Tab-separated table of C-alpha atoms and ligand atoms in Angstrom:
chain	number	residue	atom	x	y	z
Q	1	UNK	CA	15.401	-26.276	-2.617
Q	2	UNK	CA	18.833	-25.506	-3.859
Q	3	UNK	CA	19.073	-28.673	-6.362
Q	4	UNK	CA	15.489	-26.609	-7.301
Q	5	UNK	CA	13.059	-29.736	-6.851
Q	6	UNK	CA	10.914	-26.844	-4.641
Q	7	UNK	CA	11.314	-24.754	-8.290
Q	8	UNK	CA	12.850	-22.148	-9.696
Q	9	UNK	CA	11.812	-19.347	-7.543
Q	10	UNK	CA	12.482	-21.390	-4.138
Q	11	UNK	CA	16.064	-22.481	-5.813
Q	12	UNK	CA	16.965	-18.849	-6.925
Q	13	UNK	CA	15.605	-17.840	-3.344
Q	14	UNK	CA	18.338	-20.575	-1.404
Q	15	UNK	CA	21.136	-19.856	-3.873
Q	16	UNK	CA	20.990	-16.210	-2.436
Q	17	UNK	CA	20.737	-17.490	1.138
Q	18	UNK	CA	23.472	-20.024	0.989
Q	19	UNK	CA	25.669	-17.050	-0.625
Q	20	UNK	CA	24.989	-15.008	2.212
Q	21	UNK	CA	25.228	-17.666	4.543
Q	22	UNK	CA	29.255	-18.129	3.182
Q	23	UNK	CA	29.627	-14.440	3.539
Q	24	UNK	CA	29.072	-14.197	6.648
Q	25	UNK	CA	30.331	-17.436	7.759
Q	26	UNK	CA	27.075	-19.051	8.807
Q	27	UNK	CA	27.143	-22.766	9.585
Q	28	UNK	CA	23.872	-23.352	9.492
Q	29	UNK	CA	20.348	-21.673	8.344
Q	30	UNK	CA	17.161	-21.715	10.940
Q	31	UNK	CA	13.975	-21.305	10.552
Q	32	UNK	CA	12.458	-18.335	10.737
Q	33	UNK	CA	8.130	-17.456	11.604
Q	34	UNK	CA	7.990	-14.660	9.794
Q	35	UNK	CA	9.383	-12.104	7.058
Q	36	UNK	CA	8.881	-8.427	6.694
Q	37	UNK	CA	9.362	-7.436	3.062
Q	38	UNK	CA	11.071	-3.549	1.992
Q	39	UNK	CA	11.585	-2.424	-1.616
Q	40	UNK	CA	7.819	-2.100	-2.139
Q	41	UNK	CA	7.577	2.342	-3.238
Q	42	UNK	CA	7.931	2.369	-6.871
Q	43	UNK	CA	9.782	5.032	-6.082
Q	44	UNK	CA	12.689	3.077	-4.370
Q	45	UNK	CA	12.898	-0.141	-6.134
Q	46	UNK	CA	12.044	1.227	-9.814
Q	47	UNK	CA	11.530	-0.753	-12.933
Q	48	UNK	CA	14.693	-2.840	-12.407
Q	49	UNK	CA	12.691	-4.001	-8.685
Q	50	UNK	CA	9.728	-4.431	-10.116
Q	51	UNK	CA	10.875	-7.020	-13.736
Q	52	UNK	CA	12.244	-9.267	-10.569
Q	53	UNK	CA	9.135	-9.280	-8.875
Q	54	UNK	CA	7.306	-10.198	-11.607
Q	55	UNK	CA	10.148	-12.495	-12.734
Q	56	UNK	CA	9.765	-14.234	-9.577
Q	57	UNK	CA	5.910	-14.031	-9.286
Q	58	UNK	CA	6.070	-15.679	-13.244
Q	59	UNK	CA	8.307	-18.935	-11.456
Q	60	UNK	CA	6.115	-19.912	-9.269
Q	61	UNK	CA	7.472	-18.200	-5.658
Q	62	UNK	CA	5.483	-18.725	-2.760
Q	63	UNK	CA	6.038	-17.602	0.729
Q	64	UNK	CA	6.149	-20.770	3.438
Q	65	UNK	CA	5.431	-17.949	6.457
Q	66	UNK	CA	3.704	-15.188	6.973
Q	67	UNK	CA	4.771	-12.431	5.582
Q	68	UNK	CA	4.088	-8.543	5.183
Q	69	UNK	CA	5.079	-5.722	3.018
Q	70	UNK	CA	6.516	-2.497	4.129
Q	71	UNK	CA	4.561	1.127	2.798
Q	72	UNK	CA	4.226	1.219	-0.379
Q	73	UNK	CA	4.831	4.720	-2.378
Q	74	UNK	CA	0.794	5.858	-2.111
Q	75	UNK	CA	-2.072	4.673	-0.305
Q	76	UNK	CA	-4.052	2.864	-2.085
Q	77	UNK	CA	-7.546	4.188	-1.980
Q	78	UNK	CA	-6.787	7.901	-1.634
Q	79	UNK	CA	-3.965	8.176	-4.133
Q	80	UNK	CA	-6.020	10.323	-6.700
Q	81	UNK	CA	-7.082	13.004	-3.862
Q	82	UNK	CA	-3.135	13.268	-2.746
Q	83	UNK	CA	-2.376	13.700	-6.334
Q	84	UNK	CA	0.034	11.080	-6.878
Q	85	UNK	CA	0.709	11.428	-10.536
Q	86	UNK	CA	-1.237	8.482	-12.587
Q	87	UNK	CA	1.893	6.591	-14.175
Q	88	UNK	CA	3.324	6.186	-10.681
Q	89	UNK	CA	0.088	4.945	-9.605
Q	90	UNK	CA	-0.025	2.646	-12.304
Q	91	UNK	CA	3.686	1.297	-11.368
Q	92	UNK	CA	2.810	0.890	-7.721
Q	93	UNK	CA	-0.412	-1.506	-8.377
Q	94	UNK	CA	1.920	-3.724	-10.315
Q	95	UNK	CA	4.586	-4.328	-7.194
Q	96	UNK	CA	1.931	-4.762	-5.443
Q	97	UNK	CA	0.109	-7.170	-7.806
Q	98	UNK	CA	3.420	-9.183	-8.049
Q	99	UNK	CA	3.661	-9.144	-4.095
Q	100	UNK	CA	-0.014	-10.410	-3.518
Q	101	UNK	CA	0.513	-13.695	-6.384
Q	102	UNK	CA	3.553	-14.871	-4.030
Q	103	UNK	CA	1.495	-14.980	-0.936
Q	104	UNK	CA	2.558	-11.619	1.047
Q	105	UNK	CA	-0.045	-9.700	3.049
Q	106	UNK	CA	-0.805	-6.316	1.752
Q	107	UNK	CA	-0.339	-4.768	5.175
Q	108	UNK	CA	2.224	-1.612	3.533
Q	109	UNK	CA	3.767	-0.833	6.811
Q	110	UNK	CA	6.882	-0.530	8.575
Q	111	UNK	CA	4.867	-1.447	12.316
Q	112	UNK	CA	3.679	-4.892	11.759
Q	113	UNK	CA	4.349	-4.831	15.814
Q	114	UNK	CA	1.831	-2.400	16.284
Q	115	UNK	CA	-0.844	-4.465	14.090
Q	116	UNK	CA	-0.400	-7.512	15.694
Q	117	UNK	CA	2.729	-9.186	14.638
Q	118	UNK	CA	5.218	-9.040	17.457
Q	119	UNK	CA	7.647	-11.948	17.901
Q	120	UNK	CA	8.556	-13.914	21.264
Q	121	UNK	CA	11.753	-13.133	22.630
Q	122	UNK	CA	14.549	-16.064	21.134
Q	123	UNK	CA	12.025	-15.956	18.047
Q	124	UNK	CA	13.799	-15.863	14.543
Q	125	UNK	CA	12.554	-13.759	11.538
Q	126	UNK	CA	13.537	-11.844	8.870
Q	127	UNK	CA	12.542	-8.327	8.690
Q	128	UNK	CA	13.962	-5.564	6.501
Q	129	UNK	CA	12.777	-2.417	7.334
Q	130	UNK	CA	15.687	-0.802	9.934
Q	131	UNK	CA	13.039	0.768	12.202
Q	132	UNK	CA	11.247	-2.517	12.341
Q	133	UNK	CA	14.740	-4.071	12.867
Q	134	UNK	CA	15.413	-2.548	15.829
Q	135	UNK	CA	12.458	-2.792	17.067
Q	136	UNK	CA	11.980	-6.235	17.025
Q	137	UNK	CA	15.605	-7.084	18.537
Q	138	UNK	CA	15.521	-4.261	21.357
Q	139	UNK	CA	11.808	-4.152	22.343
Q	140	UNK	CA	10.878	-7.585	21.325
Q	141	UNK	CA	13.285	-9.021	22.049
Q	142	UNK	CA	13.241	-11.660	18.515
Q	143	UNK	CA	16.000	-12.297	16.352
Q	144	UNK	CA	16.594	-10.838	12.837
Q	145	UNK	CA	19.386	-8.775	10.963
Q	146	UNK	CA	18.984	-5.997	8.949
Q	147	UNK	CA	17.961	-7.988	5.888
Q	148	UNK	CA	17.689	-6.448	2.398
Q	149	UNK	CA	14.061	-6.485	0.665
Q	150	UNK	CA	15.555	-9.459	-2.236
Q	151	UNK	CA	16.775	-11.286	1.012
Q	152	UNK	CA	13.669	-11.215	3.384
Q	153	UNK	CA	12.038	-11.994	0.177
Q	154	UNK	CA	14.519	-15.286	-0.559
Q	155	UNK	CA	13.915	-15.866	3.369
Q	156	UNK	CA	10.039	-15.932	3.398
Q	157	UNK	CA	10.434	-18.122	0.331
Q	158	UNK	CA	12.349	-20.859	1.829
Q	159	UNK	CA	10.659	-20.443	5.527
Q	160	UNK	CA	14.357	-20.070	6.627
Q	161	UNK	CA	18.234	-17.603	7.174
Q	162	UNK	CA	21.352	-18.450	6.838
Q	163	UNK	CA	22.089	-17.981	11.386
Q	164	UNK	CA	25.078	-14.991	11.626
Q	165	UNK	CA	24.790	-11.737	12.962
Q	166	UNK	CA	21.085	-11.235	15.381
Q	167	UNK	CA	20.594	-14.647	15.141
Q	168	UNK	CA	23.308	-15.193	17.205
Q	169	UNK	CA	23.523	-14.661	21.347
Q	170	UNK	CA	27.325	-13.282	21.328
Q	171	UNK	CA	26.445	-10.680	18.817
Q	172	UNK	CA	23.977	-8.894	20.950
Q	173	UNK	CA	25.389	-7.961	23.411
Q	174	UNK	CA	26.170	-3.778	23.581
Q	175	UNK	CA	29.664	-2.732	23.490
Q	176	UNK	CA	28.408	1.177	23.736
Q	177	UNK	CA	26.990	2.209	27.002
Q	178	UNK	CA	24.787	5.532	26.858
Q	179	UNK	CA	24.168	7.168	29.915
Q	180	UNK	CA	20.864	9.856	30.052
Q	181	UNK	CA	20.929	11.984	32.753
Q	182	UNK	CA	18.223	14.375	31.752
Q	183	UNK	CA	14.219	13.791	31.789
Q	184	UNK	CA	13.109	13.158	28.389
Q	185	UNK	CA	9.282	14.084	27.818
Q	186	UNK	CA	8.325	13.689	24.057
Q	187	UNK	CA	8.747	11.285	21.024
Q	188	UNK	CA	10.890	13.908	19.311
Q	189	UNK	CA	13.186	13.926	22.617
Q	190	UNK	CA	13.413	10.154	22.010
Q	191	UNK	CA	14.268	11.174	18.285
Q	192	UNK	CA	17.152	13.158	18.627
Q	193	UNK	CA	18.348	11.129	21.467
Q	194	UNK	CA	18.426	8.511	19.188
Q	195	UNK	CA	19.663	10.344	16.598
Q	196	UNK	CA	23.238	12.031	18.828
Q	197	UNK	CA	23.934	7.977	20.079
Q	198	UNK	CA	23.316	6.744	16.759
Q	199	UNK	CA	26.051	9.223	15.257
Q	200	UNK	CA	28.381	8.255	17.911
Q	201	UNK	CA	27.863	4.742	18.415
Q	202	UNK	CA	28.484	3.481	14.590
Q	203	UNK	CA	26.187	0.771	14.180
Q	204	UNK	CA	27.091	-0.666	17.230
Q	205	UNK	CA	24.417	-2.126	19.782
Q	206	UNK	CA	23.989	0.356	22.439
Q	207	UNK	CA	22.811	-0.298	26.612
Q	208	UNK	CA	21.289	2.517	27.605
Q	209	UNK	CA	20.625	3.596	31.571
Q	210	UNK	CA	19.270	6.322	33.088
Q	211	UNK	CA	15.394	6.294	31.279
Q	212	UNK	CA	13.705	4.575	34.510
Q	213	UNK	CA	10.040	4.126	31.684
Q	214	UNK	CA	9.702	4.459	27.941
Q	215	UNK	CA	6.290	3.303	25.966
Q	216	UNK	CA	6.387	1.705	22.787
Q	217	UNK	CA	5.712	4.844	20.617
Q	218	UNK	CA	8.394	6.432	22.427
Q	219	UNK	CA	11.124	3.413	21.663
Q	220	UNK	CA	10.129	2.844	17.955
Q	221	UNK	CA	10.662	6.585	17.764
Q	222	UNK	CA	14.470	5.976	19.585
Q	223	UNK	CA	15.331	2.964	17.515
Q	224	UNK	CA	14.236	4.477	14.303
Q	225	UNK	CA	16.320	7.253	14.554
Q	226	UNK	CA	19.307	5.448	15.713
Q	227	UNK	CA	18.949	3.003	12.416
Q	228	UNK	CA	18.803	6.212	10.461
Q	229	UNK	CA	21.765	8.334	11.599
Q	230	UNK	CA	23.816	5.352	13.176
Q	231	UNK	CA	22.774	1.952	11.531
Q	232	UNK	CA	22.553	0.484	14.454
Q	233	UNK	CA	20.247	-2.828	14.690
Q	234	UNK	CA	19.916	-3.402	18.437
Q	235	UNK	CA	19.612	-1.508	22.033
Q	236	UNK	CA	18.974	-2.545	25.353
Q	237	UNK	CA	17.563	-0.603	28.091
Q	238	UNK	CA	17.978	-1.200	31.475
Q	239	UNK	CA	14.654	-2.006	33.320
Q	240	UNK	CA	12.487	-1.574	30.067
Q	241	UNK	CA	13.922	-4.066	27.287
Q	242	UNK	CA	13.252	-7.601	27.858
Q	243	UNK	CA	17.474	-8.095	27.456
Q	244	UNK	CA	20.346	-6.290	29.124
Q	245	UNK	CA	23.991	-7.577	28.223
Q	246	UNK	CA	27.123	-5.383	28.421
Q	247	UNK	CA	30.448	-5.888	27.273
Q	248	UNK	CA	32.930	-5.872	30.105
Q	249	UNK	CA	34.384	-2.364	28.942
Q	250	UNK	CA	31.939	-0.693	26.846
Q	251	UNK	CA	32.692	2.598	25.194
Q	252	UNK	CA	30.473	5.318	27.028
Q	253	UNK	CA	29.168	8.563	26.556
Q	254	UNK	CA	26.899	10.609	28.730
Q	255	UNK	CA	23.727	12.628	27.399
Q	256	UNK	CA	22.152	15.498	28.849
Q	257	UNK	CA	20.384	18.419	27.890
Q	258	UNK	CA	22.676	20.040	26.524
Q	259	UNK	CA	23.477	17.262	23.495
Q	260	UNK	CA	19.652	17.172	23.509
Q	261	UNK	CA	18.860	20.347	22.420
Q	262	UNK	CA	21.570	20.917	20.418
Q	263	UNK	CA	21.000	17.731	18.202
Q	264	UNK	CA	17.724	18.921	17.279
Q	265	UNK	CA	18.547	22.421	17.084
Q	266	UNK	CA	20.731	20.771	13.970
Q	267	UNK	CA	17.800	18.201	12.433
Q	268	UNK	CA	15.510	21.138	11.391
Q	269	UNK	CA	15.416	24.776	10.300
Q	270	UNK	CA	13.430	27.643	11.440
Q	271	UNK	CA	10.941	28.082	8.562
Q	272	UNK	CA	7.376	27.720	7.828
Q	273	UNK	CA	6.177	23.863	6.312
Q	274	UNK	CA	4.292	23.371	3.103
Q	275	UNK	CA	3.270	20.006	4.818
Q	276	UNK	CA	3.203	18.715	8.260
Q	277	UNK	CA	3.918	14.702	8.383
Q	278	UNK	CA	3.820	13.070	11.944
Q	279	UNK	CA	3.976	9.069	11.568
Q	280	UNK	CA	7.356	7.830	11.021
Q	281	UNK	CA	7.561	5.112	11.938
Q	282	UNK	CA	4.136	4.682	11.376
Q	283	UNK	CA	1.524	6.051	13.788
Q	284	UNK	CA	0.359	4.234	16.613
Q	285	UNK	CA	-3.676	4.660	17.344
Q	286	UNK	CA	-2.275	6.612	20.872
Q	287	UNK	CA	-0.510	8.968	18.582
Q	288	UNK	CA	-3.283	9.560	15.569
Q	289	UNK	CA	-5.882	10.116	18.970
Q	290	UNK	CA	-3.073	12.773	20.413
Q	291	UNK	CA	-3.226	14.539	16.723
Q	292	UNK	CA	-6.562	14.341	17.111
Q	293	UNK	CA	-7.148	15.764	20.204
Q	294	UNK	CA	-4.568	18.589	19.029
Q	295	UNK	CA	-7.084	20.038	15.792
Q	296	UNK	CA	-10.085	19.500	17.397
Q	297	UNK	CA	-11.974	22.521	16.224
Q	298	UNK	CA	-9.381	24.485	15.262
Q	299	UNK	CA	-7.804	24.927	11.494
Q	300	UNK	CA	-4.391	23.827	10.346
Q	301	UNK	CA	-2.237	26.295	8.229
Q	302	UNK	CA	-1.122	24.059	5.557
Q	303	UNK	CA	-1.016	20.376	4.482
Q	304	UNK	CA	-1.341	17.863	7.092
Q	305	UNK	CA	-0.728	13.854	7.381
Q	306	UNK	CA	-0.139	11.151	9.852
Q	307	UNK	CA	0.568	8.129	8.314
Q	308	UNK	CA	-0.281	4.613	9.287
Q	309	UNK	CA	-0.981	1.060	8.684
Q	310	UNK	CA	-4.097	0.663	7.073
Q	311	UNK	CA	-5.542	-1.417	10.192
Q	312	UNK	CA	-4.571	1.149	12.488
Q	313	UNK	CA	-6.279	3.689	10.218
Q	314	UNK	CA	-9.705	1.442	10.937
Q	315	UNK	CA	-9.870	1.517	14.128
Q	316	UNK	CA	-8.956	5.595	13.957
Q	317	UNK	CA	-12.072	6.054	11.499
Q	318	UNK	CA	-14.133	4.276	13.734
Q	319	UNK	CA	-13.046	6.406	17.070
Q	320	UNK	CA	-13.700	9.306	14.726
Q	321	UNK	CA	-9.858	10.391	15.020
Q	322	UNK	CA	-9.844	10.307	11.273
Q	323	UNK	CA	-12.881	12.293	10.771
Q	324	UNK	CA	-11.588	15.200	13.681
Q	325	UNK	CA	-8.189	15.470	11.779
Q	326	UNK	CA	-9.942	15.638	8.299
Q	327	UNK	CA	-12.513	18.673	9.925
Q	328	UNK	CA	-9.060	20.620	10.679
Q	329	UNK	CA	-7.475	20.153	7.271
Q	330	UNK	CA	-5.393	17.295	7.723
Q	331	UNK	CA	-5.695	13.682	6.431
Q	332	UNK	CA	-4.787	10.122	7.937
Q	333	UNK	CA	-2.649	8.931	5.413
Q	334	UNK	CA	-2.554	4.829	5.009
Q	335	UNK	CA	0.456	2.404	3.488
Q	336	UNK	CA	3.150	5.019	2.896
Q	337	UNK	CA	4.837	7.711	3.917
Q	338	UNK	CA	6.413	10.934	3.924
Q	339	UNK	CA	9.694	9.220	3.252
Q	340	UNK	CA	8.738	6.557	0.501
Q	341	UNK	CA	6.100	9.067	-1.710
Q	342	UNK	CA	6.608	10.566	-4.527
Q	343	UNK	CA	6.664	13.888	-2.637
Q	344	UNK	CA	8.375	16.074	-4.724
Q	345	UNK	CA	6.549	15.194	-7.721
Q	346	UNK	CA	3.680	16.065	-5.359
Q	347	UNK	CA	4.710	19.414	-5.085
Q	348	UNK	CA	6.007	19.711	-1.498
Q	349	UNK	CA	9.725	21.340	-0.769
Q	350	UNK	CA	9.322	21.776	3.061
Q	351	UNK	CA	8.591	19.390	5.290
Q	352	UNK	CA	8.101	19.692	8.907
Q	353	UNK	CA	8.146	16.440	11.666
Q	354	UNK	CA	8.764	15.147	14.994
Q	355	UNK	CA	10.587	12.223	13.834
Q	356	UNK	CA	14.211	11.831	14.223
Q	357	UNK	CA	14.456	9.353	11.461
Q	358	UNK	CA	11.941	11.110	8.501
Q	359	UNK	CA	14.137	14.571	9.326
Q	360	UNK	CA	17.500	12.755	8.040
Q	361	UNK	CA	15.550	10.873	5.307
Q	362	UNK	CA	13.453	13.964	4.353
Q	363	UNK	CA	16.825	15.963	3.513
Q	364	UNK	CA	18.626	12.651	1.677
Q	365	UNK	CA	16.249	10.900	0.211
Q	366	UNK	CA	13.037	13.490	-0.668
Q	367	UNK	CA	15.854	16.533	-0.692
Q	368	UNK	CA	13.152	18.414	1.472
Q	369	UNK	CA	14.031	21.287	3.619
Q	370	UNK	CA	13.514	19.699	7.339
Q	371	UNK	CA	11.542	21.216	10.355
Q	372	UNK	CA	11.929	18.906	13.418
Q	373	UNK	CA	9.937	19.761	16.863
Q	374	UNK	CA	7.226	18.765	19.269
Q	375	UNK	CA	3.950	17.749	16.953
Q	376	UNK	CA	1.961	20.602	18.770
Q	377	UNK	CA	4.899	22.995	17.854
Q	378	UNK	CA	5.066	21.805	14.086
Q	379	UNK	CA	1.388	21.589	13.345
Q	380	UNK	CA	0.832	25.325	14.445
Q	381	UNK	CA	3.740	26.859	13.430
G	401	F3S	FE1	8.236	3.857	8.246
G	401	F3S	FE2	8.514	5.488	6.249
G	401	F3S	FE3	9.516	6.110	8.557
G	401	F3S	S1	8.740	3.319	6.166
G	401	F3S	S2	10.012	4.207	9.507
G	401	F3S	S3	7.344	5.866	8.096
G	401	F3S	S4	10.518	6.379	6.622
């Protein structure tokens, strides 16, 4: 593949591996089973993104596993009701166009654990969105690092990574240990948790005791938040994560309520939301039924979504969840996301959630003013 007898695209894909690979001192690459693919929102990757995707589409690139996209910037079929403006629209068919000719599911979300993709522990891949990420190393127990979108792209075109970082049993295990001595009871608890241990751990991997249970919705809503305010790639939790590996002397830190309530108290402000947006990282069909259960019969007071992947959003219009949320005024949103929309251009300025990882983004990246609480708290507010 590098001497390009595989073609261009596969020889442009290696060259950036084997770079990488001398970076970070790699001495070998392994194969991976499958790649999970960011830069896919217009809005993020832009025209520059979008000439190499077609640039690599034109040469011939094919993925050699499978491989899925992260949201895109609208959904696809309900793009003209949310008023995404047309020339974005336009923009957005053509990444995903260029996506679809190399061989890469149009799945458009940042939980392909959730919709059936969920790696064996020891398993390599190469995923790229940070939620995702964390996810898969903590939970899951699989190997990746935090791979850029051109990278997981270069990986999914060769079938392989260059083996440093995740891939690697010495660097996972946590040098931070995180102590929780008070009961946690909601996702957004689990948010800013994550969100005071990822600002004081750094980035690095972090063993957590103290949380004797924790469900899946409520650790992809930890982890994402902890790759948002800390970078950090990988946690372990004692009795719940499928690892557990401390350092001899970790650095620790204790959490109670008190850190609790005063992290959130500084995620989000006091005022009223344009728009309500529960689903990042995307909603499980537990959460979208919870929503639902929340609005049945009753009205909401301004814009509502919950986003998801578009399979989850199937099986919520056939239990009806979809159909109770769009009764109240809300919508089940599919392939994007608060974070990755064109929101502004939308017309929304403030922008309420229960996610630990959409209220940093919302204030960086959308330059939204932030309400963060319980989703019962935030949707009648
Ligand atoms: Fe997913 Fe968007 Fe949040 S990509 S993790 S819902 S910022």
């Amino acid at each position: 593949m590098f001497d390009g007898e595989s073609g261009e695209a596969a020889r442009q894909s290696m060259e950036i591996l084997v770079a990488l690979g001398k970076i970070y001192g790699a001495k070998r690459t392994v194969s991976i089973t499958s790649a999970q693919i960011a830069g896919v929102s217009y809005k993020t990757i832009g025209e520059a993104g979008l000439s190499y995707l077609n640039d690599m589409a034109k040469n011939g690139a094919k993925v050699r596993v499978p491989s899925f996209l992260n949201p895109a910037g609208m959904d696809r079929e309900q793009w003209k009701e949310m008023k995404v403006p047309a020339a974005f629209a336009e923009k957005q068919l053509e990444v995903l166009a260029a996506y679809a000719k190399m061989g890469i599911a149009q799945s458009c979300t940042c939980t392909p654990y959730l919709v059936g993709i969920r790696p064996k522990v020891g398993e390599h891949v190469a995923w790229s969105e940070s939620s995702a990420v964390v996810f898969c190393n903590s939970v899951l127990g699989a190997r990746t690092n935090r791979e850029g979108g051109p990278s997981a792209l270069a990986a999914a075109i060769c079938g392989a990574t260059p083996e440093y970082g995740y891939h690697l049993d010495e660097n996972r295990v946590c040098d931070f240990a995180a102590h929780v001595e008070c009961p946690l009871s909601s996702s957004t608890d689990f948010g800013a948790l994550g969100a005071y241990v990822g600002g004081a751990s750094k980035g690095k991997n972090v063993a957590f005791t103290g949380i004797k249970a924790a469900s899946d919705d409520r650790l992809k809503a930890l982890g994402a938040s902890m790759a948002a305010w800390g970078s950090n790639a990988l946690f372990n939790m004692k009795g719940v994560t499928p690892e557990f590996s401390v350092a001899e002397k970790p650095e620790k830190i204790t959490i109670g309520k008190k850190e609790i309530s005063e992290m959130k108290a500084k995620m989000g402000l006091p005022e009223r939301p344009q728009i309500v947006a529960i689903g990042c990282p995307h909603a499980s069909l537990d959460e979208i039924s919870e929503v639902a259960s929340l609005v049945k019969g009753k009205k909401v007071a301004c814009e509502l979504w919950v986003c998801t992947a578009r399979q989850t959003k199937e099986k919520a219009d056939k239990a009806g969840f979809t159909e109770t949320i769009a009764q109240a005024g809300g919508r089940v949103v599919a392939d994007t996301c608060m974070v990755v929309c064109p929101l502004e251009d939308m017309g929304f300025h403030i922008t309420a959630c229960n996610s630990g990882k959409a209220a940093k983004y919302l204030q960086t990246l959308q330059k939204q003013k932030v309400i963060f609480g319980d989703i019962e708290d935030i949707i009648f507010r």
